Amino acid sequence: MLKLSCNGLDRAHSLAQCGFAARPASVVPRRRRSCVAGFMFPGCRALPVAAALVSDKGGAVANRVEVESGTLADRLRLGSLTEDGLSYKEKFIVRSYEVGINKTATVETIANLLQEVGCNHAQSVGYSTDGFATTPTMRKLRLIWVTARMHIEIYKYPAWSDVVEIETWCQGEGRVGTRRDFILKDHATDRVIGRATSKWVMMNQDTRRLQKVSDDVREEVLVYCPREPRLAIPEEDSNSLKRIPKLEDPAQNSRLGLVPRRADLDMNQHVNNVTYIGWVLESMPQEIIDSHELQSITLDYRRECGQNDIVDSLTSAEMIQGGAEVVPELKRTNGSSMAREDEQDRQQFLHLLRLSTDGLEINRGRTEWRKKAPR
């Protein structure tokens, strides 16, 4: 979304982070400031460990350990914690069914890989796989993690059979949610080809109301997070934090009557957050799809969508304000940088997803598009 197992170092971190009562004498816990890990990190499960030494610096494990081999998926997965234990990296091969007409990965593929690497991060430190990584207290209180905001920037789309390496880490986001960031690289060149950031909040599974992250849940999801805030995107230079105004009717473009498929529902019994990306793009003007490629997408999730809902997708062009420089990696696929002088090749759009029946807002978004490189 090549190490063939995530064993020794990962399992040592699992014990060091979770604080088991029957911890081996050689495992020395180090208390760090708590960090809630988004929807990714539920309660820990004990794993047998022969020996481990935890350093005083950054909570990193100094020596690798002998541990139980784990599941077949653990052994085959091409991912593991980084050496300092503060993030997780995994490699993915772009499959033929994950690319579009240009033989490059679609933005939905990128979003699915981000979700996968986040979940695998949770598993790599020994947490359960029940649902989208809810903790024991969350399950007891019928709480789940839901997406509040997603921002993805793509500098170069990986092609069919390319190997993409994704690094992810998590941080606290006040008392109401959590944050997870991502960096995507072309494994062959080590070049950064994309960045993303996401925010997650807790929702009661029965009442469908949002709830603050409690101290009990926070204690259950203690993980090693960066000591200082680490942002995948220099936010002052991007749309990742900019407010998205509501798009009012009449919109310039629309696609009405979109119906969720059964396959669009996830383990939380509602439409998965990645499906909204496809719905947003359904109302894009065809001439833009033909001449441009998606550079970034930002989505604010405001209401969940169920299987019986019918959705309208609305899109209108938005004036690009200012002329701020973009991050150095933000280049066209032919290698030429996107500078101020060719801003006429850029297009920006506002999006709205709403319920067809009563017009209630489901999602609002913003997309930026760059001119396709000549073939």
Tab-separated table of C-alpha atoms in Angstrom:
chain	number	residue	atom	x	y	z
A	1	MET	CA	0.000	0.000	0.000
A	2	LEU	CA	12.313	-6.635	1.670
A	3	LYS	CA	11.714	-7.944	4.954
A	4	LEU	CA	9.680	-11.126	4.978
A	5	SER	CA	8.710	-11.045	8.644
A	6	CYS	CA	7.974	-8.590	11.388
A	7	ASN	CA	9.105	-10.502	14.405
A	8	GLY	CA	11.931	-9.741	16.876
A	9	LEU	CA	12.081	-5.974	17.070
A	10	ASP	CA	8.332	-5.604	16.589
A	11	ARG	CA	7.387	-8.041	19.355
A	12	ALA	CA	9.906	-6.530	21.746
A	13	HIS	CA	8.208	-3.166	21.240
A	14	SER	CA	4.866	-4.835	21.845
A	15	LEU	CA	5.956	-5.918	25.316
A	16	ALA	CA	7.848	-2.716	26.078
A	17	GLN	CA	4.854	-0.591	25.121
A	18	CYS	CA	2.034	-2.570	26.654
A	19	GLY	CA	3.409	-3.134	30.168
A	20	PHE	CA	2.479	-6.753	30.906
A	21	ALA	CA	2.387	-7.878	34.518
A	22	ALA	CA	4.394	-11.004	33.728
A	23	ARG	CA	7.121	-9.133	31.843
A	24	PRO	CA	10.491	-10.932	31.561
A	25	ALA	CA	13.081	-9.424	33.896
A	26	SER	CA	15.220	-8.261	30.982
A	27	VAL	CA	12.462	-6.097	29.543
A	28	VAL	CA	12.790	-2.626	31.033
A	29	PRO	CA	9.734	-0.403	30.501
A	30	ARG	CA	10.169	3.265	29.801
A	31	ARG	CA	7.302	5.616	30.381
A	32	ARG	CA	6.676	8.158	27.678
A	33	ARG	CA	4.032	10.750	27.121
A	34	SER	CA	0.857	9.102	25.997
A	35	CYS	CA	-0.237	9.199	22.384
A	36	VAL	CA	-3.509	8.014	20.967
A	37	ALA	CA	-2.966	6.198	17.712
A	38	GLY	CA	-6.032	7.002	15.699
A	39	PHE	CA	-8.251	4.107	14.776
A	40	MET	CA	-5.149	1.985	14.436
A	41	PHE	CA	-4.212	0.855	17.945
A	42	PRO	CA	-6.309	-1.391	20.206
A	43	GLY	CA	-5.371	-3.303	23.368
A	44	CYS	CA	-2.252	-5.442	23.399
A	45	ARG	CA	-1.978	-9.208	23.517
A	46	ALA	CA	0.836	-11.025	25.247
A	47	LEU	CA	3.491	-12.670	23.087
A	48	PRO	CA	6.260	-14.933	24.434
A	49	VAL	CA	9.690	-13.293	24.378
A	50	ALA	CA	13.046	-14.821	25.324
A	51	ALA	CA	15.003	-11.633	25.987
A	52	ALA	CA	14.898	-7.918	25.218
A	53	LEU	CA	16.852	-4.811	26.136
A	54	VAL	CA	15.181	-1.415	25.916
A	55	SER	CA	17.405	1.624	25.681
A	56	ASP	CA	16.931	4.900	27.558
A	57	LYS	CA	16.957	6.899	24.337
A	58	GLY	CA	13.674	7.280	22.561
A	59	GLY	CA	12.297	3.991	23.896
A	60	ALA	CA	14.094	2.093	21.134
A	61	VAL	CA	14.962	-1.568	21.546
A	62	ALA	CA	18.737	-1.942	21.610
A	63	ASN	CA	18.955	-5.693	21.012
A	64	ARG	CA	16.815	-7.936	18.879
A	65	VAL	CA	15.139	-10.862	20.576
A	66	GLU	CA	14.032	-14.397	19.957
A	67	VAL	CA	10.251	-14.508	19.732
A	68	GLU	CA	7.387	-16.608	18.519
A	69	SER	CA	7.161	-16.454	14.742
A	70	GLY	CA	3.597	-15.133	14.637
A	71	THR	CA	0.968	-15.766	11.985
A	72	LEU	CA	1.591	-16.608	8.350
A	73	ALA	CA	0.509	-13.060	7.454
A	74	ASP	CA	3.111	-11.686	9.881
A	75	ARG	CA	5.840	-13.690	8.178
A	76	LEU	CA	4.828	-12.790	4.627
A	77	ARG	CA	4.024	-9.121	5.179
A	78	LEU	CA	6.739	-6.820	3.798
A	79	GLY	CA	6.702	-4.419	6.699
A	80	SER	CA	8.079	-3.780	10.176
A	81	LEU	CA	8.687	-1.096	12.748
A	82	THR	CA	11.593	1.219	12.088
A	83	GLU	CA	14.714	0.783	14.204
A	84	ASP	CA	13.719	3.512	16.655
A	85	GLY	CA	10.229	2.082	16.974
A	86	LEU	CA	8.619	5.456	16.255
A	87	SER	CA	7.080	4.575	12.915
A	88	TYR	CA	6.267	1.639	10.639
A	89	LYS	CA	7.254	0.968	7.018
A	90	GLU	CA	5.804	-1.476	4.528
A	91	LYS	CA	6.325	-2.213	0.836
A	92	PHE	CA	3.500	-2.887	-1.602
A	93	ILE	CA	3.541	-4.078	-5.216
A	94	VAL	CA	1.042	-2.214	-7.418
A	95	ARG	CA	-1.251	-4.874	-8.899
A	96	SER	CA	-2.915	-4.840	-12.308
A	97	TYR	CA	-6.378	-4.423	-10.745
A	98	GLU	CA	-5.180	-1.339	-8.841
A	99	VAL	CA	-4.334	0.778	-11.894
A	100	GLY	CA	-6.474	2.840	-14.248
A	101	ILE	CA	-6.418	3.560	-17.957
A	102	ASN	CA	-2.921	5.093	-17.719
A	103	LYS	CA	-1.534	1.907	-16.089
A	104	THR	CA	-0.813	3.900	-12.935
A	105	ALA	CA	-2.348	3.449	-9.499
A	106	THR	CA	-5.624	5.234	-8.902
A	107	VAL	CA	-6.075	7.610	-5.981
A	108	GLU	CA	-8.473	5.048	-4.473
A	109	THR	CA	-5.633	2.515	-4.574
A	110	ILE	CA	-3.365	4.976	-2.758
A	111	ALA	CA	-6.032	5.590	-0.093
A	112	ASN	CA	-6.600	1.862	0.391
A	113	LEU	CA	-2.864	1.303	0.866
A	114	LEU	CA	-2.772	4.058	3.484
A	115	GLN	CA	-5.559	2.343	5.389
A	116	GLU	CA	-3.808	-1.018	5.076
A	117	VAL	CA	-0.430	0.189	6.304
A	118	GLY	CA	-2.056	1.881	9.286
A	119	CYS	CA	-3.856	-1.309	10.286
A	120	ASN	CA	-0.694	-3.360	9.779
A	121	HIS	CA	1.185	-0.919	12.005
A	122	ALA	CA	-1.251	-1.851	14.754
A	123	GLN	CA	-0.761	-5.560	14.177
A	124	SER	CA	3.021	-5.248	14.086
A	125	VAL	CA	3.111	-4.173	17.735
A	126	GLY	CA	0.919	-7.072	18.805
A	127	TYR	CA	-2.526	-5.511	18.947
A	128	SER	CA	-5.695	-7.381	18.114
A	129	THR	CA	-7.385	-7.415	14.726
A	130	ASP	CA	-10.964	-7.141	15.984
A	131	GLY	CA	-12.617	-4.580	13.738
A	132	PHE	CA	-10.656	-1.422	12.929
A	133	ALA	CA	-8.375	-1.793	15.959
A	134	THR	CA	-10.641	-0.873	18.830
A	135	THR	CA	-9.337	-1.275	22.376
A	136	PRO	CA	-11.005	-3.495	25.018
A	137	THR	CA	-12.538	-0.425	26.684
A	138	MET	CA	-13.775	0.869	23.347
A	139	ARG	CA	-15.393	-2.479	22.581
A	140	LYS	CA	-16.972	-2.547	26.028
A	141	LEU	CA	-18.376	0.947	25.506
A	142	ARG	CA	-19.325	0.211	21.873
A	143	LEU	CA	-16.940	2.833	20.479
A	144	ILE	CA	-15.304	2.835	17.042
A	145	TRP	CA	-12.818	5.043	15.191
A	146	VAL	CA	-14.105	7.039	12.193
A	147	THR	CA	-12.362	9.339	9.739
A	148	ALA	CA	-12.785	13.078	10.329
A	149	ARG	CA	-10.456	14.427	7.615
A	150	MET	CA	-8.169	12.998	4.949
A	151	HIS	CA	-5.613	14.870	2.858
A	152	ILE	CA	-3.520	13.140	0.184
A	153	GLU	CA	-0.875	14.671	-2.088
A	154	ILE	CA	0.508	12.657	-5.005
A	155	TYR	CA	3.653	13.909	-6.763
A	156	LYS	CA	4.110	10.903	-9.054
A	157	TYR	CA	1.711	8.019	-9.503
A	158	PRO	CA	3.271	4.558	-9.220
A	159	ALA	CA	2.781	2.299	-12.231
A	160	TRP	CA	1.730	-1.314	-12.522
A	161	SER	CA	4.378	-3.562	-10.874
A	162	ASP	CA	6.126	-0.658	-9.132
A	163	VAL	CA	7.039	-1.210	-5.479
A	164	VAL	CA	5.820	1.521	-3.132
A	165	GLU	CA	7.179	1.925	0.396
A	166	ILE	CA	4.864	3.682	2.849
A	167	GLU	CA	5.961	4.977	6.241
A	168	THR	CA	3.332	5.860	8.839
A	169	TRP	CA	3.286	7.152	12.401
A	170	CYS	CA	0.692	8.523	14.785
A	171	GLN	CA	0.330	11.412	17.195
A	172	GLY	CA	-2.208	12.758	19.626
A	173	GLU	CA	-4.680	15.359	18.387
A	174	GLY	CA	-5.986	17.060	21.487
A	175	ARG	CA	-8.747	15.392	23.505
A	176	VAL	CA	-11.136	14.702	20.667
A	177	GLY	CA	-9.141	12.613	18.239
A	178	THR	CA	-5.892	11.375	16.823
A	179	ARG	CA	-3.688	12.004	13.818
A	180	ARG	CA	-1.871	9.635	11.462
A	181	ASP	CA	0.637	10.767	8.828
A	182	PHE	CA	2.161	8.976	5.838
A	183	ILE	CA	5.088	9.316	3.433
A	184	LEU	CA	5.113	7.336	0.177
A	185	LYS	CA	8.320	6.494	-1.676
A	186	ASP	CA	9.262	4.738	-4.891
A	187	HIS	CA	11.253	1.819	-3.492
A	188	ALA	CA	13.489	1.607	-6.576
A	189	THR	CA	14.640	5.241	-6.402
A	190	ASP	CA	13.871	6.172	-2.765
A	191	ARG	CA	12.118	9.249	-4.146
A	192	VAL	CA	9.174	10.692	-2.214
A	193	ILE	CA	6.120	10.327	-4.469
A	194	GLY	CA	3.377	11.305	-2.051
A	195	ARG	CA	2.394	12.432	1.428
A	196	ALA	CA	-0.808	12.239	3.440
A	197	THR	CA	-2.295	13.136	6.790
A	198	SER	CA	-5.533	12.021	8.435
A	199	LYS	CA	-7.549	12.760	11.552
A	200	TRP	CA	-9.742	10.283	13.431
A	201	VAL	CA	-12.411	10.598	16.128
A	202	MET	CA	-14.369	8.129	18.275
A	203	MET	CA	-18.039	7.405	17.652
A	204	ASN	CA	-20.538	5.383	19.660
A	205	GLN	CA	-21.542	2.395	17.567
A	206	ASP	CA	-25.146	2.449	18.821
A	207	THR	CA	-25.983	6.150	19.096
A	208	ARG	CA	-23.666	7.120	16.188
A	209	ARG	CA	-22.580	10.171	18.217
A	210	LEU	CA	-18.992	11.382	18.547
A	211	GLN	CA	-17.241	10.981	21.896
A	212	LYS	CA	-14.023	12.356	23.381
A	213	VAL	CA	-11.024	10.092	23.869
A	214	SER	CA	-11.235	9.014	27.521
A	215	ASP	CA	-8.280	8.526	29.850
A	216	ASP	CA	-8.992	4.778	29.968
A	217	VAL	CA	-8.793	4.482	26.202
A	218	ARG	CA	-5.738	6.726	26.110
A	219	GLU	CA	-3.952	4.441	28.577
A	220	GLU	CA	-4.806	1.387	26.488
A	221	VAL	CA	-3.350	2.852	23.338
A	222	LEU	CA	-0.006	4.053	24.704
A	223	VAL	CA	2.508	3.761	21.890
A	224	TYR	CA	5.885	5.189	21.015
A	225	CYS	CA	5.255	8.460	19.232
A	226	PRO	CA	7.751	11.076	18.103
A	227	ARG	CA	8.780	13.300	21.022
A	228	GLU	CA	8.330	16.382	18.865
A	229	PRO	CA	5.434	16.857	16.448
A	230	ARG	CA	6.306	15.290	13.131
A	231	LEU	CA	4.266	16.412	10.110
A	232	ALA	CA	4.363	14.592	6.791
A	233	ILE	CA	3.295	17.776	5.000
A	234	PRO	CA	4.568	21.348	5.572
A	235	GLU	CA	1.042	22.469	6.275
A	236	GLU	CA	1.591	26.153	5.711
A	237	ASP	CA	2.286	25.303	2.063
A	238	SER	CA	-0.616	22.975	1.421
A	239	ASN	CA	-4.378	22.643	1.536
A	240	SER	CA	-4.198	20.060	4.315
A	241	LEU	CA	-5.548	22.460	6.953
A	242	LYS	CA	-7.402	25.018	4.854
A	243	ARG	CA	-11.120	25.370	5.428
A	244	ILE	CA	-13.338	23.893	2.732
A	245	PRO	CA	-16.410	26.060	2.082
A	246	LYS	CA	-19.731	24.362	1.421
A	247	LEU	CA	-20.601	24.127	-2.236
A	248	GLU	CA	-24.022	25.582	-2.885
A	249	ASP	CA	-26.468	24.722	-5.650
A	250	PRO	CA	-26.583	25.087	-8.532
A	251	ALA	CA	-23.238	23.309	-9.019
A	252	GLN	CA	-21.467	23.402	-12.361
A	253	ASN	CA	-21.320	19.612	-12.543
A	254	SER	CA	-23.280	16.876	-10.818
A	255	ARG	CA	-23.809	13.137	-10.706
A	256	LEU	CA	-27.067	12.224	-9.003
A	257	GLY	CA	-28.444	9.051	-7.512
A	258	LEU	CA	-25.249	7.210	-6.536
A	259	VAL	CA	-26.098	4.021	-4.635
A	260	PRO	CA	-23.667	2.249	-2.254
A	261	ARG	CA	-22.815	-1.298	-3.226
A	262	ARG	CA	-22.699	-3.988	-0.568
A	263	ALA	CA	-18.957	-4.176	-1.177
A	264	ASP	CA	-18.649	-0.493	-0.180
A	265	LEU	CA	-19.531	-1.262	3.449
A	266	ASP	CA	-16.731	-1.930	5.933
A	267	MET	CA	-16.452	-3.638	9.328
A	268	ASN	CA	-18.163	-0.665	10.983
A	269	GLN	CA	-21.295	-1.303	8.899
A	270	HIS	CA	-21.120	1.940	6.956
A	271	VAL	CA	-19.602	3.085	3.672
A	272	ASN	CA	-15.806	2.993	3.899
A	273	ASN	CA	-14.043	6.358	3.733
A	274	VAL	CA	-12.225	5.428	0.496
A	275	THR	CA	-15.520	5.014	-1.382
A	276	TYR	CA	-16.244	8.725	-0.968
A	277	ILE	CA	-13.187	9.539	-3.073
A	278	GLY	CA	-14.644	7.703	-6.045
A	279	TRP	CA	-18.009	9.404	-5.580
A	280	VAL	CA	-16.373	12.842	-5.474
A	281	LEU	CA	-14.566	12.170	-8.764
A	282	GLU	CA	-17.754	10.953	-10.463
A	283	SER	CA	-18.929	14.545	-10.965
A	284	MET	CA	-15.614	15.889	-12.297
A	285	PRO	CA	-15.849	17.354	-15.831
A	286	GLN	CA	-14.624	14.826	-18.379
A	287	GLU	CA	-12.388	17.374	-20.112
A	288	ILE	CA	-10.418	17.796	-16.876
A	289	ILE	CA	-10.117	14.035	-16.431
A	290	ASP	CA	-8.770	13.801	-20.007
A	291	SER	CA	-6.235	16.635	-19.739
A	292	HIS	CA	-5.226	16.693	-16.049
A	293	GLU	CA	-4.269	14.345	-13.237
A	294	LEU	CA	-5.178	14.625	-9.572
A	295	GLN	CA	-2.490	16.381	-7.545
A	296	SER	CA	-4.158	16.501	-4.117
A	297	ILE	CA	-7.468	15.719	-2.478
A	298	THR	CA	-8.851	16.888	0.869
A	299	LEU	CA	-12.054	15.462	2.321
A	300	ASP	CA	-13.984	16.517	5.430
A	301	TYR	CA	-16.267	13.701	6.622
A	302	ARG	CA	-19.412	15.140	8.196
A	303	ARG	CA	-21.973	12.339	8.188
A	304	GLU	CA	-21.753	8.585	7.710
A	305	CYS	CA	-23.494	6.874	4.836
A	306	GLY	CA	-25.336	3.548	5.003
A	307	GLN	CA	-26.267	0.906	2.475
A	308	ASN	CA	-29.758	2.284	1.857
A	309	ASP	CA	-28.701	5.903	1.320
A	310	ILE	CA	-28.706	7.537	-2.106
A	311	VAL	CA	-26.000	10.128	-2.736
A	312	ASP	CA	-25.593	13.153	-5.018
A	313	SER	CA	-22.118	14.304	-6.058
A	314	LEU	CA	-21.664	18.013	-6.884
A	315	THR	CA	-18.568	19.759	-8.260
A	316	SER	CA	-17.685	23.351	-9.194
A	317	ALA	CA	-14.417	25.066	-10.116
A	318	GLU	CA	-12.693	27.140	-7.418
A	319	MET	CA	-10.448	30.125	-7.976
A	320	ILE	CA	-6.838	29.372	-6.984
A	321	GLN	CA	-5.808	31.973	-4.419
A	322	GLY	CA	-2.263	33.346	-4.300
A	323	GLY	CA	0.760	31.694	-5.822
A	324	ALA	CA	2.553	29.937	-2.990
A	325	GLU	CA	5.458	27.695	-3.838
A	326	VAL	CA	4.826	23.979	-3.521
A	327	VAL	CA	7.045	21.441	-1.745
A	328	PRO	CA	10.144	20.422	-3.769
A	329	GLU	CA	8.824	16.918	-4.468
A	330	LEU	CA	5.701	18.314	-6.123
A	331	LYS	CA	6.781	17.913	-9.732
A	332	ARG	CA	5.087	16.756	-12.859
A	333	THR	CA	5.701	13.213	-13.975
A	334	ASN	CA	8.029	14.468	-16.736
A	335	GLY	CA	10.320	16.042	-14.133
A	336	SER	CA	9.473	19.711	-14.649
A	337	SER	CA	8.583	21.611	-11.498
A	338	MET	CA	5.226	23.258	-10.997
A	339	ALA	CA	6.152	26.907	-10.688
A	340	ARG	CA	4.188	30.113	-10.590
A	341	GLU	CA	4.509	30.715	-14.317
A	342	ASP	CA	2.501	27.653	-15.280
A	343	GLU	CA	-0.327	28.050	-12.799
A	344	GLN	CA	-2.686	28.224	-15.749
A	345	ASP	CA	-2.123	24.482	-16.091
A	346	ARG	CA	-3.526	23.939	-12.583
A	347	GLN	CA	-7.195	23.584	-11.765
A	348	GLN	CA	-8.936	23.500	-8.387
A	349	PHE	CA	-12.444	22.277	-7.559
A	350	LEU	CA	-14.866	22.204	-4.627
A	351	HIS	CA	-16.988	19.125	-3.998
A	352	LEU	CA	-20.065	18.196	-2.019
A	353	LEU	CA	-21.627	14.803	-1.320
A	354	ARG	CA	-25.167	14.968	0.035
A	355	LEU	CA	-28.104	12.676	0.692
A	356	SER	CA	-30.485	12.751	-2.259
A	357	THR	CA	-33.550	12.458	-0.049
A	358	ASP	CA	-33.134	15.464	2.258
A	359	GLY	CA	-29.985	17.230	1.058
A	360	LEU	CA	-28.042	16.620	4.273
A	361	GLU	CA	-24.300	17.061	3.828
A	362	ILE	CA	-22.204	13.890	3.926
A	363	ASN	CA	-18.844	15.147	2.791
A	364	ARG	CA	-17.201	18.269	1.431
A	365	GLY	CA	-13.930	18.267	-0.435
A	366	ARG	CA	-11.328	20.098	-2.466
A	367	THR	CA	-9.194	18.724	-5.296
A	368	GLU	CA	-6.208	20.185	-7.145
A	369	TRP	CA	-5.290	19.031	-10.635
A	370	ARG	CA	-2.129	19.433	-12.732
A	371	LYS	CA	-1.749	19.227	-16.485
A	372	LYS	CA	-0.835	15.749	-17.674
A	373	ALA	CA	2.703	15.408	-18.954
A	374	PRO	CA	2.965	14.983	-22.749
A	375	ARG	CA	3.459	11.389	-23.848
